mmCIF file of C-alpha atoms and ligand atoms in Angstrom:
data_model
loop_
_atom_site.group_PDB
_atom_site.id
_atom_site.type_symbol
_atom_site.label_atom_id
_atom_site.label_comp_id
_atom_site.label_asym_id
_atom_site.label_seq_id
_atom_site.Cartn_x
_atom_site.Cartn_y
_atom_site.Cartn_z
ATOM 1 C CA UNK A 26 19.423 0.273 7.730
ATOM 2 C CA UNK A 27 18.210 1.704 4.442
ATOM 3 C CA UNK A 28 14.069 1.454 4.139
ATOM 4 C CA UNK A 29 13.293 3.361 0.939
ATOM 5 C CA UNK A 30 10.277 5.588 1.475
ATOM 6 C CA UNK A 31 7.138 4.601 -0.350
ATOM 7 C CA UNK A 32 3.985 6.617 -1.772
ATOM 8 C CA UNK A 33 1.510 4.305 -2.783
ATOM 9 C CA UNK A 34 -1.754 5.577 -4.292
ATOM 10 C CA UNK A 35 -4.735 3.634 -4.136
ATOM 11 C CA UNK A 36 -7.558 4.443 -6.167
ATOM 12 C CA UNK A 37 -10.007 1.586 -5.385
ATOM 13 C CA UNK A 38 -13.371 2.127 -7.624
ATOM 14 C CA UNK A 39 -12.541 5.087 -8.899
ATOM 15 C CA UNK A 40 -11.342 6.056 -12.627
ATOM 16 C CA UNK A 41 -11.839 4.347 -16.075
ATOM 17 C CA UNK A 42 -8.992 3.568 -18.606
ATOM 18 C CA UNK A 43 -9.130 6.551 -20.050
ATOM 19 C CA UNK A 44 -8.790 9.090 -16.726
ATOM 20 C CA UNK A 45 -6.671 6.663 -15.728
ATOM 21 C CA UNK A 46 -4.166 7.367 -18.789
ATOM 22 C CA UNK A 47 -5.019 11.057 -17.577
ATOM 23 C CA UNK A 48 -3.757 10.888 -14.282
ATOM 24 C CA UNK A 49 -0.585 8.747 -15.028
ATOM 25 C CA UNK A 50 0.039 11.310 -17.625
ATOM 26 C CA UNK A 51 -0.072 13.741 -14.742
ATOM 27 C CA UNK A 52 1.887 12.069 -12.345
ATOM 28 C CA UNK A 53 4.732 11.854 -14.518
ATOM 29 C CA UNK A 54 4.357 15.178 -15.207
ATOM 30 C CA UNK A 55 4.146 17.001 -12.095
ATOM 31 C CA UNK A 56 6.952 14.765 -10.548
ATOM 32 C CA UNK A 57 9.249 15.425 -13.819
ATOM 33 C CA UNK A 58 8.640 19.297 -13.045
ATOM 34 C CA UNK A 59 9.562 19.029 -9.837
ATOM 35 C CA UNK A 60 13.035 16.798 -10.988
ATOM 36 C CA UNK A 61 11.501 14.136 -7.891
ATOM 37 C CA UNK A 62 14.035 11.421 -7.183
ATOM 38 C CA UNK A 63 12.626 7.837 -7.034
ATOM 39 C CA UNK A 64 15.726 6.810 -5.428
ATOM 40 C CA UNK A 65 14.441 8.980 -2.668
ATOM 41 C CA UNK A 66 10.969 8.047 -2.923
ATOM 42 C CA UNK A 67 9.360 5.222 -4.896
ATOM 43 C CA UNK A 68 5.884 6.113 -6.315
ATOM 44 C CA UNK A 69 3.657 3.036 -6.772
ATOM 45 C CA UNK A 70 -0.125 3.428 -8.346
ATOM 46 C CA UNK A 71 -2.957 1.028 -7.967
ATOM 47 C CA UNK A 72 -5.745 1.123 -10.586
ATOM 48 C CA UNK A 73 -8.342 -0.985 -10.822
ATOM 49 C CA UNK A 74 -7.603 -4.175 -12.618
ATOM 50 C CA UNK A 75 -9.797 -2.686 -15.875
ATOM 51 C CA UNK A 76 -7.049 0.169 -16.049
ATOM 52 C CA UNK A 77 -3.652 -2.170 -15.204
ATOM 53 C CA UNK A 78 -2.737 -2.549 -19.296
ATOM 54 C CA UNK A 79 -3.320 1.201 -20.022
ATOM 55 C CA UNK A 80 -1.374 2.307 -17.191
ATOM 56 C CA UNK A 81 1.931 -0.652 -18.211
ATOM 57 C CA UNK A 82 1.326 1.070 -21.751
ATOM 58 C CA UNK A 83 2.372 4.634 -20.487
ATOM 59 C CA UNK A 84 4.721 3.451 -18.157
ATOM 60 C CA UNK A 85 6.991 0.996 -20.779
ATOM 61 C CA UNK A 86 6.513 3.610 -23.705
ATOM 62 C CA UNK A 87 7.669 6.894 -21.912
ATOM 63 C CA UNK A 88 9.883 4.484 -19.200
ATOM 64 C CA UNK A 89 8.120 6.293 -16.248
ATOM 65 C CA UNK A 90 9.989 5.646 -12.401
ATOM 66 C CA UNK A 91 6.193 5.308 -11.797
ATOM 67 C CA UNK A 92 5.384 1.613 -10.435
ATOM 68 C CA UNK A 93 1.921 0.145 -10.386
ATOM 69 C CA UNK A 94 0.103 -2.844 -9.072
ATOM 70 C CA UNK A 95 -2.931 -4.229 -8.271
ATOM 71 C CA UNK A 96 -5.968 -3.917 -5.608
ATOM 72 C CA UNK A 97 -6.590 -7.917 -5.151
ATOM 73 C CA UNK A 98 -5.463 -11.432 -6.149
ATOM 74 C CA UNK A 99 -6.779 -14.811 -6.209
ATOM 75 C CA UNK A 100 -5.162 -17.310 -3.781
ATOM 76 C CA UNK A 101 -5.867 -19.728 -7.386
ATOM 77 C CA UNK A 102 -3.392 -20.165 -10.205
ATOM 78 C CA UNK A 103 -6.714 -20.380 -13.134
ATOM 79 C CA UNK A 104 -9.638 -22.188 -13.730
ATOM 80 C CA UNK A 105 -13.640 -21.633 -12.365
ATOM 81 C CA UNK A 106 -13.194 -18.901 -10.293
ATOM 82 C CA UNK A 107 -15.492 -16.286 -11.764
ATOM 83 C CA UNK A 108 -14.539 -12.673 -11.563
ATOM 84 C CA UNK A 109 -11.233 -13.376 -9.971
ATOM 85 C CA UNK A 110 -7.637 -12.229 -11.778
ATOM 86 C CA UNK A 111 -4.777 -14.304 -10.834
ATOM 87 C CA UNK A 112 -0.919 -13.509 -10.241
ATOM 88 C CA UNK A 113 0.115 -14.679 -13.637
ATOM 89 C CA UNK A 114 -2.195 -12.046 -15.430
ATOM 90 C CA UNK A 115 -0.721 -9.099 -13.064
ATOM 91 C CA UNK A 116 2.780 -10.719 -13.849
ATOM 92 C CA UNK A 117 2.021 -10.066 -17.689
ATOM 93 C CA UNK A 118 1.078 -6.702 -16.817
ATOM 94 C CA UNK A 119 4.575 -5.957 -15.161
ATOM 95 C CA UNK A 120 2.707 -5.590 -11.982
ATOM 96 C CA UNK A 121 5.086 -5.045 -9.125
ATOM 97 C CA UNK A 122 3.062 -5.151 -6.683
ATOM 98 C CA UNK A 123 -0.073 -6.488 -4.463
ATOM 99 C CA UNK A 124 -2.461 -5.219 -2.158
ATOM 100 C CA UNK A 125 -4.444 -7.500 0.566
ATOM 101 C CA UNK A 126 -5.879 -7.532 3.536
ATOM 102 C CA UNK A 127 -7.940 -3.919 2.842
ATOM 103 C CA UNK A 128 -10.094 -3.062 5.206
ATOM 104 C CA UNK A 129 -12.963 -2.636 2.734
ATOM 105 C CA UNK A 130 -12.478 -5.768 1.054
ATOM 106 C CA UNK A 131 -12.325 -7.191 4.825
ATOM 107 C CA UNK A 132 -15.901 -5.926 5.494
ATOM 108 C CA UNK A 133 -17.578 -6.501 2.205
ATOM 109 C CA UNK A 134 -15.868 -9.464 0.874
ATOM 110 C CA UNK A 135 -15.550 -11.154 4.253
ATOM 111 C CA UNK A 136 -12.069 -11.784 4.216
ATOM 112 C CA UNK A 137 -10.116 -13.278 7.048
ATOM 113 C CA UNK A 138 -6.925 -13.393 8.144
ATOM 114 C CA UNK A 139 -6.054 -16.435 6.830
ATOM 115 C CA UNK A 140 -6.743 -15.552 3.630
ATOM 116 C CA UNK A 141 -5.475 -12.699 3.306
ATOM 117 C CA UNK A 142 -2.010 -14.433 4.423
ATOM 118 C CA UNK A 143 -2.457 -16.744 1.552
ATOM 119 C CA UNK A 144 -2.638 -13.923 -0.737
ATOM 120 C CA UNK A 145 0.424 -12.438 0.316
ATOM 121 C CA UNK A 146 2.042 -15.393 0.362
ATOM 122 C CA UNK A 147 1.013 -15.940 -3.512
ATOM 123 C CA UNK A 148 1.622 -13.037 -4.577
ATOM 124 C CA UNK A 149 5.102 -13.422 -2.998
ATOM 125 C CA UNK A 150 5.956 -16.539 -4.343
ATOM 126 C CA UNK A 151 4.884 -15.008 -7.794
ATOM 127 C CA UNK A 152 7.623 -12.295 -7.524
ATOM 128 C CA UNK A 153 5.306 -9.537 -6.522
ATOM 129 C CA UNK A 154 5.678 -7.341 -3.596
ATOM 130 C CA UNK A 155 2.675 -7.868 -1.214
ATOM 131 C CA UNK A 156 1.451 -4.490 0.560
ATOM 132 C CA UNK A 157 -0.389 -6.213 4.098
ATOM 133 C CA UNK A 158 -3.088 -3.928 5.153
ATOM 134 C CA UNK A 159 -4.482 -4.161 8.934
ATOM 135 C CA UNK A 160 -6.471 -1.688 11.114
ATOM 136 C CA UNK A 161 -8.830 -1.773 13.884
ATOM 137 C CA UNK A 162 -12.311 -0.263 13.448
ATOM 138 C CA UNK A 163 -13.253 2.937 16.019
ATOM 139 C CA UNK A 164 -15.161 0.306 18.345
ATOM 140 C CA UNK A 165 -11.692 -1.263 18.536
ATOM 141 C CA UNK A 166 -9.622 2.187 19.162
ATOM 142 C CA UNK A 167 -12.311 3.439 21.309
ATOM 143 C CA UNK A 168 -11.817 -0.244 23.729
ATOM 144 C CA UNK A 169 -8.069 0.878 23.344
ATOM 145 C CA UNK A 170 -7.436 -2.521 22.178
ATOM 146 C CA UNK A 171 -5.755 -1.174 19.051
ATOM 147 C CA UNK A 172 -2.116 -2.524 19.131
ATOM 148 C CA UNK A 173 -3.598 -6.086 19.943
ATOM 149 C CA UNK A 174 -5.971 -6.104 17.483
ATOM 150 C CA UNK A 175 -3.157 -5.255 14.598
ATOM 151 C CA UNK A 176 -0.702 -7.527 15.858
ATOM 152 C CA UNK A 177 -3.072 -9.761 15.784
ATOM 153 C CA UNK A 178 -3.991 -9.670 12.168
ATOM 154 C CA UNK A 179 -0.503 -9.267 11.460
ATOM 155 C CA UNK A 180 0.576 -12.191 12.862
ATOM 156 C CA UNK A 181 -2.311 -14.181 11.626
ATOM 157 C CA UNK A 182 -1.402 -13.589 8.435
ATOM 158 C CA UNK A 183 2.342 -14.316 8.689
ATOM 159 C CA UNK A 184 2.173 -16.892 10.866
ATOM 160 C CA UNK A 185 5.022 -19.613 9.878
ATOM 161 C CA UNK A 186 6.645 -17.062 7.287
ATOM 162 C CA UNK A 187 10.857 -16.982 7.012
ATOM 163 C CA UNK A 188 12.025 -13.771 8.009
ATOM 164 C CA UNK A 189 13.308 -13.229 4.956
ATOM 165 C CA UNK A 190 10.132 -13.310 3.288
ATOM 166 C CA UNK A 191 8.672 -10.981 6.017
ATOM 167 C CA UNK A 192 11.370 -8.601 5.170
ATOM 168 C CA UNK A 193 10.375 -8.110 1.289
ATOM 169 C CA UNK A 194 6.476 -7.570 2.286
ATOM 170 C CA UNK A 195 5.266 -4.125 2.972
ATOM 171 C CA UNK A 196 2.801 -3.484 5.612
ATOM 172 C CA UNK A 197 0.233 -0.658 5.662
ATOM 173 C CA UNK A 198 -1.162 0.725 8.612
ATOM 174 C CA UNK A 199 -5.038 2.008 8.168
ATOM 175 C CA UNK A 200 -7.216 2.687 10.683
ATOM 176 C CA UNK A 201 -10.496 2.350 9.486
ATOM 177 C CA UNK A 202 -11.658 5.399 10.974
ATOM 178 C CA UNK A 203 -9.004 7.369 9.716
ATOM 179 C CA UNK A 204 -10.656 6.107 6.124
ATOM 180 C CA UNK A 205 -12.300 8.216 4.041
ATOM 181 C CA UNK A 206 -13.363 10.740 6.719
ATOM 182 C CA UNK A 207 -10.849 13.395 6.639
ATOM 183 C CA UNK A 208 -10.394 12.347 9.863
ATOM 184 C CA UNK A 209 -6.744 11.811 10.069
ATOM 185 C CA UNK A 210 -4.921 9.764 12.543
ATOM 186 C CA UNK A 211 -2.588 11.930 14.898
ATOM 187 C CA UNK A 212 1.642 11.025 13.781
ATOM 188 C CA UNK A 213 1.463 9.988 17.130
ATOM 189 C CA UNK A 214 -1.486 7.306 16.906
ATOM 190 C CA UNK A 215 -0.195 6.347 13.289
ATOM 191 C CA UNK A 216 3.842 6.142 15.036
ATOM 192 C CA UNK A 217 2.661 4.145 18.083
ATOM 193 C CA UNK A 218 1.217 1.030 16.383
ATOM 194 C CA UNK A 219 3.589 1.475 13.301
ATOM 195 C CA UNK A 220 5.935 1.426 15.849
ATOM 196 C CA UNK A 221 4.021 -1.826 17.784
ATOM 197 C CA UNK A 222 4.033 -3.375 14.668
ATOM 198 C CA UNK A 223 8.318 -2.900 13.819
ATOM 199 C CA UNK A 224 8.567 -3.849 17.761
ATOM 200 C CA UNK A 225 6.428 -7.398 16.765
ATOM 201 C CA UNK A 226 8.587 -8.298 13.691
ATOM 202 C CA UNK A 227 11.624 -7.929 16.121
ATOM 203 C CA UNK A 228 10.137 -10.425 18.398
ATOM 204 C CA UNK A 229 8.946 -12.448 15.870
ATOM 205 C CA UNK A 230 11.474 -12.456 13.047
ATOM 206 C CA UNK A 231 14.049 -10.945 14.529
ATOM 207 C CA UNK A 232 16.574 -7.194 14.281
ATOM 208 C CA UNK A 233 17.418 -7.821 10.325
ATOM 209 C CA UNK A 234 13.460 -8.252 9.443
ATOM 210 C CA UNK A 235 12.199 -5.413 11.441
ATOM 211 C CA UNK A 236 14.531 -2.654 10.258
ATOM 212 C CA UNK A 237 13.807 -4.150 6.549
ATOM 213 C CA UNK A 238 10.498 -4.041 6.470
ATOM 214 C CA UNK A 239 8.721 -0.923 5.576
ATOM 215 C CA UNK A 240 5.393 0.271 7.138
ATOM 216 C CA UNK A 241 3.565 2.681 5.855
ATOM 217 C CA UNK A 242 0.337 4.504 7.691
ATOM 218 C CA UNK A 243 -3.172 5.292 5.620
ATOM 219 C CA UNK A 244 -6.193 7.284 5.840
ATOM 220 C CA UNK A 245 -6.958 10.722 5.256
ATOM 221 C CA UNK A 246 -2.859 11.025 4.612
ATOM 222 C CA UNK A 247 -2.523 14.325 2.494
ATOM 223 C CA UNK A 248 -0.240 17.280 1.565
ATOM 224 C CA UNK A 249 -0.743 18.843 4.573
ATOM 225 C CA UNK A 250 0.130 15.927 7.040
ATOM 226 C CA UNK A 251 2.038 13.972 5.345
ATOM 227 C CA UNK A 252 5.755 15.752 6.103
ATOM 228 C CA UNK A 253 4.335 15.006 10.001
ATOM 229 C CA UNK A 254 3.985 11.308 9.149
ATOM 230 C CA UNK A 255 6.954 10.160 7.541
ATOM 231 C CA UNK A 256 9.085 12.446 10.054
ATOM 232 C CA UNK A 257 7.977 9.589 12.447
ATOM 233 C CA UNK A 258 10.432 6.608 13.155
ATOM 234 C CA UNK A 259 8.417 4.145 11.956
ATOM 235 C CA UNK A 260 6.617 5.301 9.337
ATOM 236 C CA UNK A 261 8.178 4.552 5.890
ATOM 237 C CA UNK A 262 5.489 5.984 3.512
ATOM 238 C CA UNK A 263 1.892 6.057 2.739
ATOM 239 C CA UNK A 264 -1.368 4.597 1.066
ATOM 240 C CA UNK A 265 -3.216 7.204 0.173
ATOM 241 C CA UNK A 266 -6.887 7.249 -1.183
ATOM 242 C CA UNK A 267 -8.570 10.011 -2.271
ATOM 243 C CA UNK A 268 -5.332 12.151 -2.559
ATOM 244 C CA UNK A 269 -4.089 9.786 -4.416
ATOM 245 C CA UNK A 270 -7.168 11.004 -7.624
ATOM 246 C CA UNK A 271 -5.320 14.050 -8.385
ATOM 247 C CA UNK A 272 -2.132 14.295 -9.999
ATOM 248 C CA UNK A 273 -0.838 17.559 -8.126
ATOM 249 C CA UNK A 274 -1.771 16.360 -4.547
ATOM 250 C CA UNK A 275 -0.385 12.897 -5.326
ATOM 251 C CA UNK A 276 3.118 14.097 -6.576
ATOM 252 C CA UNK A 277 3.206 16.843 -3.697
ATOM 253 C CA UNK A 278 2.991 13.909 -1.173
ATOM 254 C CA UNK A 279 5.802 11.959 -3.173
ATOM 255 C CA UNK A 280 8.222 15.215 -2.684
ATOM 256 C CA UNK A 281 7.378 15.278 0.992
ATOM 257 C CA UNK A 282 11.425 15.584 1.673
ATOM 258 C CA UNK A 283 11.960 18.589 -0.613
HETATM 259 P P1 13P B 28 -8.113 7.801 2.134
HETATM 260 O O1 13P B 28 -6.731 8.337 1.896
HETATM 261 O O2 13P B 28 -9.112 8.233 1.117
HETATM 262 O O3 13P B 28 -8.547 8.010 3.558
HETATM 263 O O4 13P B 28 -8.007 6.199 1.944
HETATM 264 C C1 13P B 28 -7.030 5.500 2.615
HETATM 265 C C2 13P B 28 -7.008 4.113 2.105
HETATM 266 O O5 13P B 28 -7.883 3.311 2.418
HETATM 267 C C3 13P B 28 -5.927 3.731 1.193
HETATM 268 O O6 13P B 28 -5.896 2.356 0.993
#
């Protein structure tokens, strides 16, 4: 059982083309001082869809180990959907990856569950790696209703999925109070529904899915906690916000084995 550990940055509205050729730039660099080994640990960035073809620039003309992807996806292939970017544009960006299912585009987009398991079923079926985000509000946590409430979304989403298919998604565990408020989940909160959530694919999907498919925790994950996190069982990386906006903090995280 061999789950390569994953730092995903996502930088949601934050960054224009130009810092975002900055902080690729830096990336590279700090992780190329440090002589970081993406075998060890991929590193995955996701700008906004604005910055996507400056960031594939860097990446094909100095062949960076640096992977990107994308925030969102339409569920549609092309045609009158106003403002929305389908898989085949990401796919011409050497996108490798998806996000869906964030909590913020939950709340202000009003996306369900059902949608969001059509996106990562697209963006699947288009080649890319889809990154599942769930995570109960404080309301939810406070109940102590947490583990149901994930496994609920989760299974919402993936309901009638192969479990091969289930084994090539990535799922990302963020509380939504853990979001943005420096208020960091405990390893132990993050390990027991990360750990819920590798228990459900075994039920579900069976032994071969769940030890395949990589979880990773988010919010408030940072330099200082993030050796704590990944030390945990079930944790196989991170999505990382506002760490992820600075080059040094971002590669630091990457490194957390050395
Ligand atoms: P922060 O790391 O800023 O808490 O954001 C987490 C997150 O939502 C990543 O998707």
């Amino acid at each position: 059982m061999t789950r390569t550990p994953l730092m995903a940055g996502n930088w949601k509205m934050n960054l224009d083309h130009l810092e975002a050729n900055h902080l690729v730039q830096g990336i590279a660099m700090e992780l190329k001082d440090h002589h970081h080994d993406y075998d060890r640990c991929e590193v995955v960035v996701f700008p906004p869809f604005t910055d996507i073809r400056t960031v594939q620039t860097i990446v094909d003309a100095d062949e960076l180990g640096i992977k990107y992807g994308a925030q969102d996806v339409s569920i549609h292939d092309n045609g009158a959907y106003t403002g929305e970017i389908s898989t085949a544009m990401l796919d011409k960006l050497g996108c490798s990856y998806v996000i869906m299912g964030h909590s913020e585009r939950r709340e202000y987009h009003g996306e369900s569950d059902e949608l969001v398991g059509a996106k990562a079923r697209k963006a699947l079926d288009a080649g890319f790696t889809p990154v599942l985000c769930c995570g109960e509000a404080l309301e939810v946590r406070k109940a102590g209703t947490h583990v149901e409430f994930v496994l609920g979304q989760i299974r919402a989403a993936l309901a009638g999925w192969s479990a091969e298919d289930v084994a090539a998604i990535v799922v990302a565990y963020e509380p939504i109070w853990a979001i943005g408020t420096g208020e960091t989940a405990t390893s132990q909160d993050a390990q027991e529904v990360c750990g819920a959530i590798r228990q459900a694919l075994r039920e579900d999907f069976g032994d071969a899915t769940a030890d395949a498919t990589r979880i990773l925790y988010g919010g408030s994950a940072n330099p200082g906690n993030i050796k704590e996190l990944m030390a945990q069982a079930d944790i196989d990386g991170a999505l990382i916000g506002g760490a992820s906006l600075k080059a040094e903090s971002f590669a630091e995280m990457a490194r957390f084995y050395a």
